[in-house]
Short mmCIF file of C-alpha atoms and ligand atoms in Angstrom, two decimals:
data_model
loop_
_atom_site.label_atom_id
_atom_site.label_comp_id
_atom_site.label_asym_id
_atom_site.label_seq_id
_atom_site.Cartn_x
_atom_site.Cartn_y
_atom_site.Cartn_z
CA MET A 1 -4.55 -17.18 -10.07
CA LYS A 2 -2.20 -19.91 -8.55
CA ILE A 3 -1.07 -19.05 -5.49
CA ARG A 4 1.27 -22.23 -3.96
CA LYS A 5 1.29 -23.25 -0.14
CA ALA A 6 5.19 -22.10 0.40
CA VAL A 7 8.24 -24.10 1.57
CA HIS A 8 9.26 -23.11 4.38
CA MET A 9 10.31 -19.69 3.82
CA ASN A 10 11.21 -17.31 6.52
CA ILE A 11 9.92 -13.47 5.54
CA LEU A 12 11.19 -10.29 6.93
CA VAL A 13 8.29 -7.53 6.57
CA CYS A 14 8.84 -3.65 7.36
CA GLY A 15 6.05 -2.01 8.22
CA GLY A 16 3.84 -5.16 8.89
CA ALA A 17 1.99 -3.86 11.46
CA GLY A 18 0.60 -0.65 9.13
CA TYR A 19 -2.77 -1.34 7.02
CA ILE A 20 -1.56 -3.35 4.18
CA GLY A 21 1.17 -4.90 5.97
CA SER A 22 -0.74 -6.27 8.12
CA HIS A 23 -2.71 -7.85 6.01
CA VAL A 24 -0.21 -9.30 4.08
CA VAL A 25 1.18 -10.43 6.94
CA ARG A 26 -2.28 -12.76 7.48
CA GLN A 27 -1.89 -13.69 3.86
CA LEU A 28 1.36 -14.53 4.74
CA GLN A 29 0.59 -17.25 7.42
CA ASN A 30 -2.42 -18.32 6.29
CA ARG A 31 -0.24 -20.06 3.22
CA GLY A 32 2.54 -21.37 5.72
CA TYR A 33 5.59 -18.85 5.86
CA GLU A 34 7.15 -17.75 8.76
CA VAL A 35 6.68 -14.02 9.18
CA LEU A 36 8.93 -11.53 10.78
CA VAL A 37 7.17 -8.17 11.49
CA LEU A 38 9.40 -4.67 12.09
CA ASP A 39 8.28 -2.13 13.05
CA ASN A 40 8.46 1.45 14.57
CA LEU A 41 4.99 1.81 15.24
CA VAL A 42 4.82 5.86 14.49
CA ASN A 43 1.88 4.96 12.46
CA GLY A 44 1.03 1.53 12.28
CA HIS A 45 -0.53 -0.71 15.85
CA LEU A 46 0.46 -3.82 17.31
CA SER A 47 -3.43 -4.94 17.54
CA ALA A 48 -3.05 -5.74 14.00
CA ILE A 49 -1.10 -8.62 14.12
CA GLY A 50 -1.36 -10.82 17.35
CA ASN A 51 0.76 -12.89 17.90
CA THR A 52 3.31 -12.06 15.12
CA PRO A 53 7.07 -12.43 15.78
CA PHE A 54 7.64 -8.71 16.08
CA VAL A 55 10.85 -6.47 16.34
CA LYS A 56 10.26 -2.95 17.20
CA ALA A 57 12.77 -1.01 15.45
CA ASP A 58 13.18 2.09 12.75
CA ILE A 59 14.66 1.08 9.39
CA MET A 60 16.49 4.11 9.79
CA ASN A 61 18.67 2.26 12.95
CA LYS A 62 21.46 0.34 10.93
CA ARG A 63 22.96 -1.43 13.46
CA ALA A 64 19.16 -2.27 14.81
CA LEU A 65 19.03 -3.49 11.67
CA GLN A 66 21.90 -5.82 11.53
CA GLN A 67 20.52 -6.93 14.75
CA VAL A 68 17.61 -8.36 13.01
CA PHE A 69 19.62 -10.00 10.43
CA ASP A 70 22.42 -11.01 12.82
CA GLN A 71 19.25 -12.83 15.53
CA ASN A 72 17.03 -14.46 13.11
CA ARG A 73 17.12 -16.42 9.46
CA ILE A 74 15.87 -14.11 6.66
CA ASP A 75 14.96 -15.40 3.29
CA ALA A 76 13.26 -12.47 1.25
CA VAL A 77 11.64 -8.92 2.49
CA MET A 78 8.45 -7.09 2.04
CA HIS A 79 8.75 -3.36 2.43
CA PHE A 80 6.13 -1.28 3.51
CA ALA A 81 7.33 1.34 5.85
CA ALA A 82 7.32 4.67 4.98
CA PHE A 83 5.69 7.85 5.86
CA SER A 84 2.62 7.94 2.63
CA ILE A 85 0.24 11.22 2.77
CA VAL A 86 0.87 13.95 -0.11
CA GLY A 87 0.04 16.86 1.77
CA GLU A 88 2.54 16.73 4.75
CA SER A 89 5.34 15.40 1.56
CA VAL A 90 4.89 18.89 0.11
CA LYS A 91 5.71 20.88 3.47
CA ARG A 92 7.64 18.39 4.76
CA PRO A 93 9.89 16.87 1.72
CA ASP A 94 13.09 16.39 4.53
CA LEU A 95 10.58 14.06 6.20
CA TYR A 96 9.86 11.88 2.90
CA TYR A 97 13.26 11.42 1.56
CA ARG A 98 14.88 10.68 4.91
CA ASN A 99 12.64 8.03 6.06
CA ASN A 100 11.44 6.56 2.60
CA VAL A 101 14.32 6.87 0.49
CA ALA A 102 17.47 6.45 3.39
CA GLY A 103 15.51 4.49 5.27
CA THR A 104 14.79 2.04 2.03
CA LEU A 105 18.42 2.22 0.85
CA ASN A 106 19.90 1.38 5.07
CA LEU A 107 17.52 -1.75 4.59
CA ILE A 108 18.85 -2.89 0.81
CA GLN A 109 22.12 -2.55 2.16
CA THR A 110 21.33 -4.47 5.21
CA MET A 111 19.86 -7.14 3.55
CA LEU A 112 23.09 -7.54 0.57
CA GLU A 113 25.54 -7.34 3.36
CA ASN A 114 24.05 -10.19 4.82
CA GLY A 115 22.79 -12.08 1.68
CA VAL A 116 18.90 -11.62 1.15
CA ASN A 117 18.44 -11.14 -2.22
CA LYS A 118 14.97 -10.87 -2.51
CA LEU A 119 12.85 -7.80 -1.83
CA ILE A 120 9.04 -6.69 -2.91
CA PHE A 121 8.63 -3.21 -2.57
CA SER A 122 4.78 -0.71 -2.16
CA SER A 123 5.29 1.63 -4.78
CA THR A 124 2.32 4.02 -5.92
CA ALA A 125 0.20 5.65 -8.92
CA ALA A 126 2.23 8.75 -7.48
CA VAL A 127 4.97 7.99 -9.64
CA TYR A 128 3.55 8.47 -12.60
CA GLY A 129 1.50 12.19 -12.00
CA GLU A 130 -0.58 13.69 -14.16
CA PRO A 131 -1.70 10.93 -16.67
CA GLY A 132 -1.20 11.26 -20.12
CA GLU A 133 -3.21 7.75 -21.36
CA ILE A 134 -6.27 6.19 -19.27
CA PRO A 135 -5.59 3.21 -18.11
CA ILE A 136 -2.04 3.47 -17.41
CA SER A 137 0.12 0.59 -17.79
CA GLU A 138 3.43 0.79 -16.41
CA ASP A 139 5.39 1.68 -19.50
CA HIS A 140 3.19 5.37 -19.00
CA CYS A 141 6.30 8.15 -18.12
CA THR A 142 6.91 8.66 -14.54
CA LYS A 143 6.68 12.56 -13.50
CA PRO A 144 5.74 13.05 -9.78
CA THR A 145 3.88 15.69 -8.92
CA ASN A 146 4.90 16.11 -5.16
CA PRO A 147 6.95 14.78 -3.08
CA TYR A 148 5.69 11.21 -1.88
CA GLY A 149 5.72 9.76 -5.15
CA ALA A 150 9.11 11.01 -6.08
CA THR A 151 10.29 9.42 -2.79
CA LYS A 152 9.07 6.03 -5.01
CA LEU A 153 9.93 6.45 -7.71
CA ALA A 154 13.92 7.34 -6.44
CA VAL A 155 13.92 4.12 -4.54
CA GLU A 156 12.46 3.04 -8.21
CA GLU A 157 15.37 3.90 -9.56
CA MET A 158 17.54 2.27 -6.38
CA LEU A 159 16.82 -1.04 -6.75
CA LYS A 160 16.64 -0.97 -10.55
CA TRP A 161 20.64 0.59 -10.26
CA PHE A 162 21.26 -2.02 -7.07
CA SER A 163 20.10 -5.13 -9.70
CA GLN A 164 22.57 -4.07 -12.21
CA ALA A 165 25.63 -3.84 -9.21
CA TYR A 166 24.32 -6.66 -6.95
CA GLY A 167 22.13 -9.25 -7.96
CA LEU A 168 19.05 -7.81 -5.81
CA ASN A 169 16.47 -9.02 -6.62
CA TYR A 170 12.81 -6.99 -6.03
CA ILE A 171 9.53 -6.65 -7.79
CA SER A 172 8.32 -3.02 -7.20
CA LEU A 173 4.27 -2.93 -7.02
CA ARG A 174 2.71 0.49 -7.84
CA TYR A 175 -0.76 0.31 -5.59
CA PHE A 176 -3.38 2.72 -6.65
CA ASN A 177 -5.67 3.39 -3.95
CA ALA A 178 -5.75 -0.07 -1.12
CA ALA A 179 -9.69 0.02 0.46
CA GLY A 180 -11.56 -2.42 2.24
CA ALA A 181 -10.98 -4.44 4.78
CA ASP A 182 -10.43 -8.67 5.89
CA GLU A 183 -13.61 -10.30 6.39
CA ALA A 184 -12.71 -11.41 9.69
CA GLY A 185 -13.27 -7.72 10.82
CA ASP A 186 -10.48 -7.48 13.26
CA ILE A 187 -7.83 -5.57 10.70
CA GLY A 188 -8.61 -2.53 9.09
CA GLU A 189 -7.37 0.89 7.18
CA ASP A 190 -6.73 2.75 11.30
CA HIS A 191 -4.64 5.65 10.22
CA ASN A 192 -4.01 9.01 11.82
CA PRO A 193 -4.88 11.56 10.89
CA GLU A 194 -6.99 9.77 7.95
CA THR A 195 -6.62 11.07 4.66
CA HIS A 196 -8.28 8.13 2.29
CA LEU A 197 -12.06 8.32 0.95
CA ILE A 198 -13.43 5.84 1.84
CA PRO A 199 -12.87 6.00 5.75
CA LEU A 200 -12.90 9.74 6.09
CA ALA A 201 -17.08 8.67 4.61
CA LEU A 202 -17.64 5.84 6.83
CA LYS A 203 -15.76 7.26 10.11
CA THR A 204 -18.64 10.38 8.66
CA ALA A 205 -21.16 7.32 8.80
CA LEU A 206 -20.17 6.51 12.53
CA GLY A 207 -20.54 10.05 13.64
CA LEU A 208 -17.13 10.27 14.28
CA LEU A 209 -16.33 13.22 11.97
CA PRO A 210 -19.04 15.43 11.31
CA GLU A 211 -18.49 15.63 7.15
CA VAL A 212 -16.70 14.20 4.52
CA LYS A 213 -15.15 17.18 2.07
CA ILE A 214 -15.08 17.17 -1.87
CA PHE A 215 -12.15 18.89 -3.05
CA GLY A 216 -12.67 20.04 -6.23
CA THR A 217 -16.18 19.43 -8.17
CA ASP A 218 -15.09 20.88 -11.28
CA TYR A 219 -13.11 18.34 -12.53
CA PRO A 220 -13.37 17.35 -16.42
CA THR A 221 -15.18 14.16 -15.03
CA PRO A 222 -18.67 13.15 -15.56
CA ASP A 223 -19.63 14.05 -11.98
CA GLY A 224 -17.07 17.00 -11.90
CA THR A 225 -15.43 14.94 -8.69
CA CYS A 226 -11.79 13.04 -9.18
CA ILE A 227 -12.37 9.84 -10.66
CA ARG A 228 -9.78 6.99 -9.14
CA ASP A 229 -9.23 3.23 -8.56
CA TYR A 230 -9.91 1.22 -5.59
CA ILE A 231 -8.44 -2.35 -4.64
CA HIS A 232 -9.36 -4.13 -1.99
CA VAL A 233 -6.68 -4.94 0.40
CA ASN A 234 -6.09 -8.45 0.19
CA ASP A 235 -6.25 -8.63 -3.71
CA LEU A 236 -3.30 -6.50 -2.89
CA ALA A 237 -1.77 -9.44 -0.13
CA ASN A 238 -2.11 -11.87 -3.09
CA ALA A 239 0.14 -10.09 -5.11
CA HIS A 240 2.59 -9.70 -2.72
CA ILE A 241 2.52 -12.95 -2.04
CA LEU A 242 2.73 -13.96 -6.17
CA ALA A 243 5.58 -11.34 -6.29
CA LEU A 244 7.12 -13.16 -4.06
CA GLN A 245 7.20 -16.45 -5.62
CA SER A 246 7.82 -15.22 -8.79
CA LEU A 247 11.36 -13.70 -7.38
CA VAL A 248 11.39 -17.13 -5.78
CA SER A 249 11.50 -19.48 -8.25
CA GLY A 250 13.90 -17.35 -10.54
CA GLY A 251 11.86 -14.12 -11.88
CA LYS A 252 12.70 -11.16 -13.40
CA SER A 253 12.95 -7.84 -11.15
CA THR A 254 10.82 -5.53 -12.22
CA VAL A 255 7.17 -3.29 -11.76
CA TYR A 256 3.73 -3.72 -11.54
CA ASN A 257 0.50 -2.22 -11.67
CA LEU A 258 -2.18 -3.22 -8.65
CA GLY A 259 -5.47 -1.86 -9.34
CA ASN A 260 -8.71 -3.28 -10.63
CA GLY A 261 -9.04 -0.94 -13.57
CA SER A 262 -12.63 0.50 -13.08
CA GLY A 263 -12.66 4.02 -11.59
CA PHE A 264 -15.00 5.52 -9.31
CA SER A 265 -15.58 9.12 -8.99
CA VAL A 266 -16.01 10.97 -5.23
CA ARG A 267 -19.81 11.34 -5.54
CA ASP A 268 -19.73 7.37 -6.41
CA ILE A 269 -18.34 6.02 -3.29
CA ILE A 270 -20.11 8.30 -1.15
CA LYS A 271 -23.28 7.63 -2.72
CA THR A 272 -22.04 3.91 -2.13
CA ALA A 273 -21.45 4.21 1.30
CA GLN A 274 -24.31 5.82 2.39
CA LYS A 275 -26.23 2.70 0.67
CA VAL A 276 -23.93 0.28 2.27
CA THR A 277 -23.97 1.96 5.91
CA GLY A 278 -27.83 2.78 5.56
CA LYS A 279 -26.42 6.01 6.90
CA LEU A 280 -26.93 9.76 5.38
CA ILE A 281 -23.28 11.13 5.18
CA ARG A 282 -22.88 14.94 5.24
CA VAL A 283 -20.67 16.44 2.41
CA VAL A 284 -18.71 19.67 2.49
CA GLU A 285 -17.14 20.84 -1.39
CA ALA A 286 -14.03 22.48 -1.05
CA PRO A 287 -11.80 23.73 -3.96
CA ARG A 288 -9.61 21.35 -5.47
CA ARG A 289 -5.99 20.42 -3.52
CA ALA A 290 -2.89 21.13 -5.72
CA GLY A 291 -1.70 18.27 -7.64
CA ASP A 292 -4.92 16.00 -7.87
CA PRO A 293 -5.08 14.28 -10.92
CA ALA A 294 -8.57 14.10 -12.66
CA VAL A 295 -8.62 10.17 -13.20
CA LEU A 296 -6.18 7.61 -12.50
CA VAL A 297 -7.19 4.37 -13.12
CA ALA A 298 -5.02 1.18 -13.96
CA SER A 299 -3.58 -0.87 -16.09
CA ALA A 300 -2.92 -4.19 -14.80
CA GLU A 301 -2.49 -6.25 -17.50
CA LYS A 302 1.12 -7.53 -16.80
CA ILE A 303 0.47 -8.86 -13.70
CA LYS A 304 -2.72 -10.72 -14.73
CA ARG A 305 -0.57 -12.14 -17.69
CA GLU A 306 2.67 -12.56 -16.06
CA LEU A 307 1.82 -14.17 -12.80
CA GLY A 308 -1.59 -15.03 -13.04
CA TRP A 309 -3.07 -11.59 -10.44
CA GLN A 310 -6.86 -11.86 -10.70
CA PRO A 311 -8.68 -9.85 -8.40
CA GLN A 312 -11.25 -11.26 -6.10
CA PHE A 313 -12.72 -8.03 -5.43
CA ARG A 314 -14.27 -6.07 -8.20
CA ASP A 315 -17.84 -4.91 -7.05
CA ILE A 316 -17.36 -1.16 -5.20
CA HIS A 317 -20.40 -2.42 -2.53
CA GLN A 318 -18.86 -5.48 -1.46
CA ILE A 319 -14.62 -3.08 -0.78
CA ILE A 320 -16.39 -0.85 0.70
CA SER A 321 -18.91 -2.85 2.76
CA SER A 322 -15.68 -5.07 3.98
CA ALA A 323 -14.23 -1.49 5.31
CA TRP A 324 -17.73 -0.87 6.82
CA HIS A 325 -17.67 -3.95 9.04
CA TRP A 326 -14.65 -3.18 10.60
CA HIS A 327 -15.12 0.28 11.33
CA CYS A 328 -18.22 -0.86 13.53
CA ARG A 329 -16.29 -3.12 15.32
CA HIS A 330 -13.32 -0.21 15.59
CA GLY A 331 -15.71 2.88 15.76
CA LYS A 332 -17.35 1.00 19.19
CA GLU A 333 -13.60 0.26 20.37
CA SER A 334 -12.19 3.64 20.26
N1 LIG B 401 -2.86 3.20 1.19
C1 LIG B 401 -2.91 2.98 0.30
O1 LIG B 401 -3.54 3.57 -0.51
C2 LIG B 401 -1.13 3.15 -0.24
C3 LIG B 401 -1.75 3.74 -1.42
C4 LIG B 401 -0.20 2.93 -2.58
C5 LIG B 401 0.82 3.05 -1.76
N2 LIG B 401 1.25 2.89 -0.31
C6 LIG B 401 2.36 2.31 0.21
O2 LIG B 401 2.37 1.42 0.87
C7 LIG B 401 2.98 1.00 2.07
C8 LIG B 401 1.55 0.73 3.34
O3 LIG B 401 1.13 1.66 3.00
P1 LIG B 401 -0.03 1.79 4.81
O4 LIG B 401 -1.43 2.65 4.02
O5 LIG B 401 -0.20 0.57 5.12
O6 LIG B 401 0.45 2.48 5.52
P2 LIG B 401 0.88 2.67 7.16
O7 LIG B 401 0.99 4.30 7.63
O8 LIG B 401 -0.84 2.39 7.26
O9 LIG B 401 1.89 1.61 7.36
C9 LIG B 401 3.26 1.67 7.57
C10 LIG B 401 4.28 1.25 8.78
O10 LIG B 401 5.34 1.55 8.31
C11 LIG B 401 5.73 1.66 9.81
N3 LIG B 401 7.06 2.69 9.65
C12 LIG B 401 7.02 4.24 8.69
N4 LIG B 401 8.33 4.51 8.98
C13 LIG B 401 9.15 3.60 8.99
C14 LIG B 401 10.58 3.59 9.57
N5 LIG B 401 11.05 3.95 9.44
N6 LIG B 401 10.67 2.35 10.59
C15 LIG B 401 9.49 1.57 10.77
N7 LIG B 401 8.55 1.13 10.18
C16 LIG B 401 7.98 2.68 9.90
C17 LIG B 401 4.60 3.00 10.00
O11 LIG B 401 4.51 2.81 11.43
C18 LIG B 401 3.57 2.04 10.10
O12 LIG B 401 3.41 0.62 10.11
C19 LIG B 401 3.38 2.33 1.97
O13 LIG B 401 5.14 2.37 2.04
C20 LIG B 401 2.57 3.23 1.10
O14 LIG B 401 3.73 4.27 0.66
C21 LIG B 401 -0.10 3.15 0.16
#
């Protein structure tokens, strides 16, 4: 994987105070990029970006976006700002279409009006819905089973048409399950409410939650629980930088999956979390959740082949350990 040192570039990171965004901000800065974070802090944390230049603004507010472009030279945009809780999206699709689709439309229009035509977009495995084959490659059909996945797919469609009509250059990265934390231990996964398995298991180990729920134990998998593909957040961050370099050097607009290519069941994760933490993690079995596919595992061959991306964190024990390191520090602070 060749990650070159940056020629001087200014990157606007929307949603950069969130979990994945803050890790990408750090990697960008480590590689010499200038970063400006824009976030409305509905779910983000200022503490996650240290003294990185920051604008508190909402992508729904076009005037505020225009001001950011007026006051700063911006060469490219990375866009993480979205709502991403599947269950909530089923109950309040309006919120999801407004924030994720209308917000992104505002952002892209403002970019283009200001002559900025490079965008890296956070998409998701949820665009595929129930997979017909495993591992899932980018040409698998897209049939989201919830509004969250549908909003991300709607943006991908929009990007395609805007690319044709207005010369927008974009790379959409479809993440599978982001996990882990930077080894420095000072930034990590801090959602509220938390819905992801690894932080829930670790919070239970810390005594911050009474138990972790397993939704469905009768799936057609070896232990009956759902299988997912976990990818370390810093491997995601590296992929963003490779994607940016590709656009800068004239690479094509496209879509890439990001996952490790191996699946772990809910029970595997809880067992590994018990090993990592040395604590017993109480589990409660609950019924399946609607729209949860039995198995989601990525083929990330396309980004490996085309951009030379290689995940550095292949081992689930290592991924969970990095998350635990952060949770131990953060748990004491909160
Ligand atoms: N975490 C995962 O496993 C995962 C998997 C697939 C895709 N994604 C996508 O990656 C992106 C980042 O995910 P995350 O887990 O870091 O989420 P996060 O909630 O931690 O980060 C999102 C950030 O965007 C900000 N934001 C939301 N709406 C905004 C708006 N209207 N204006 C300005 N800022 C706004 C939030 O305050 C937050 O800081 C999201 O787009 C998500 O859909 C995440």
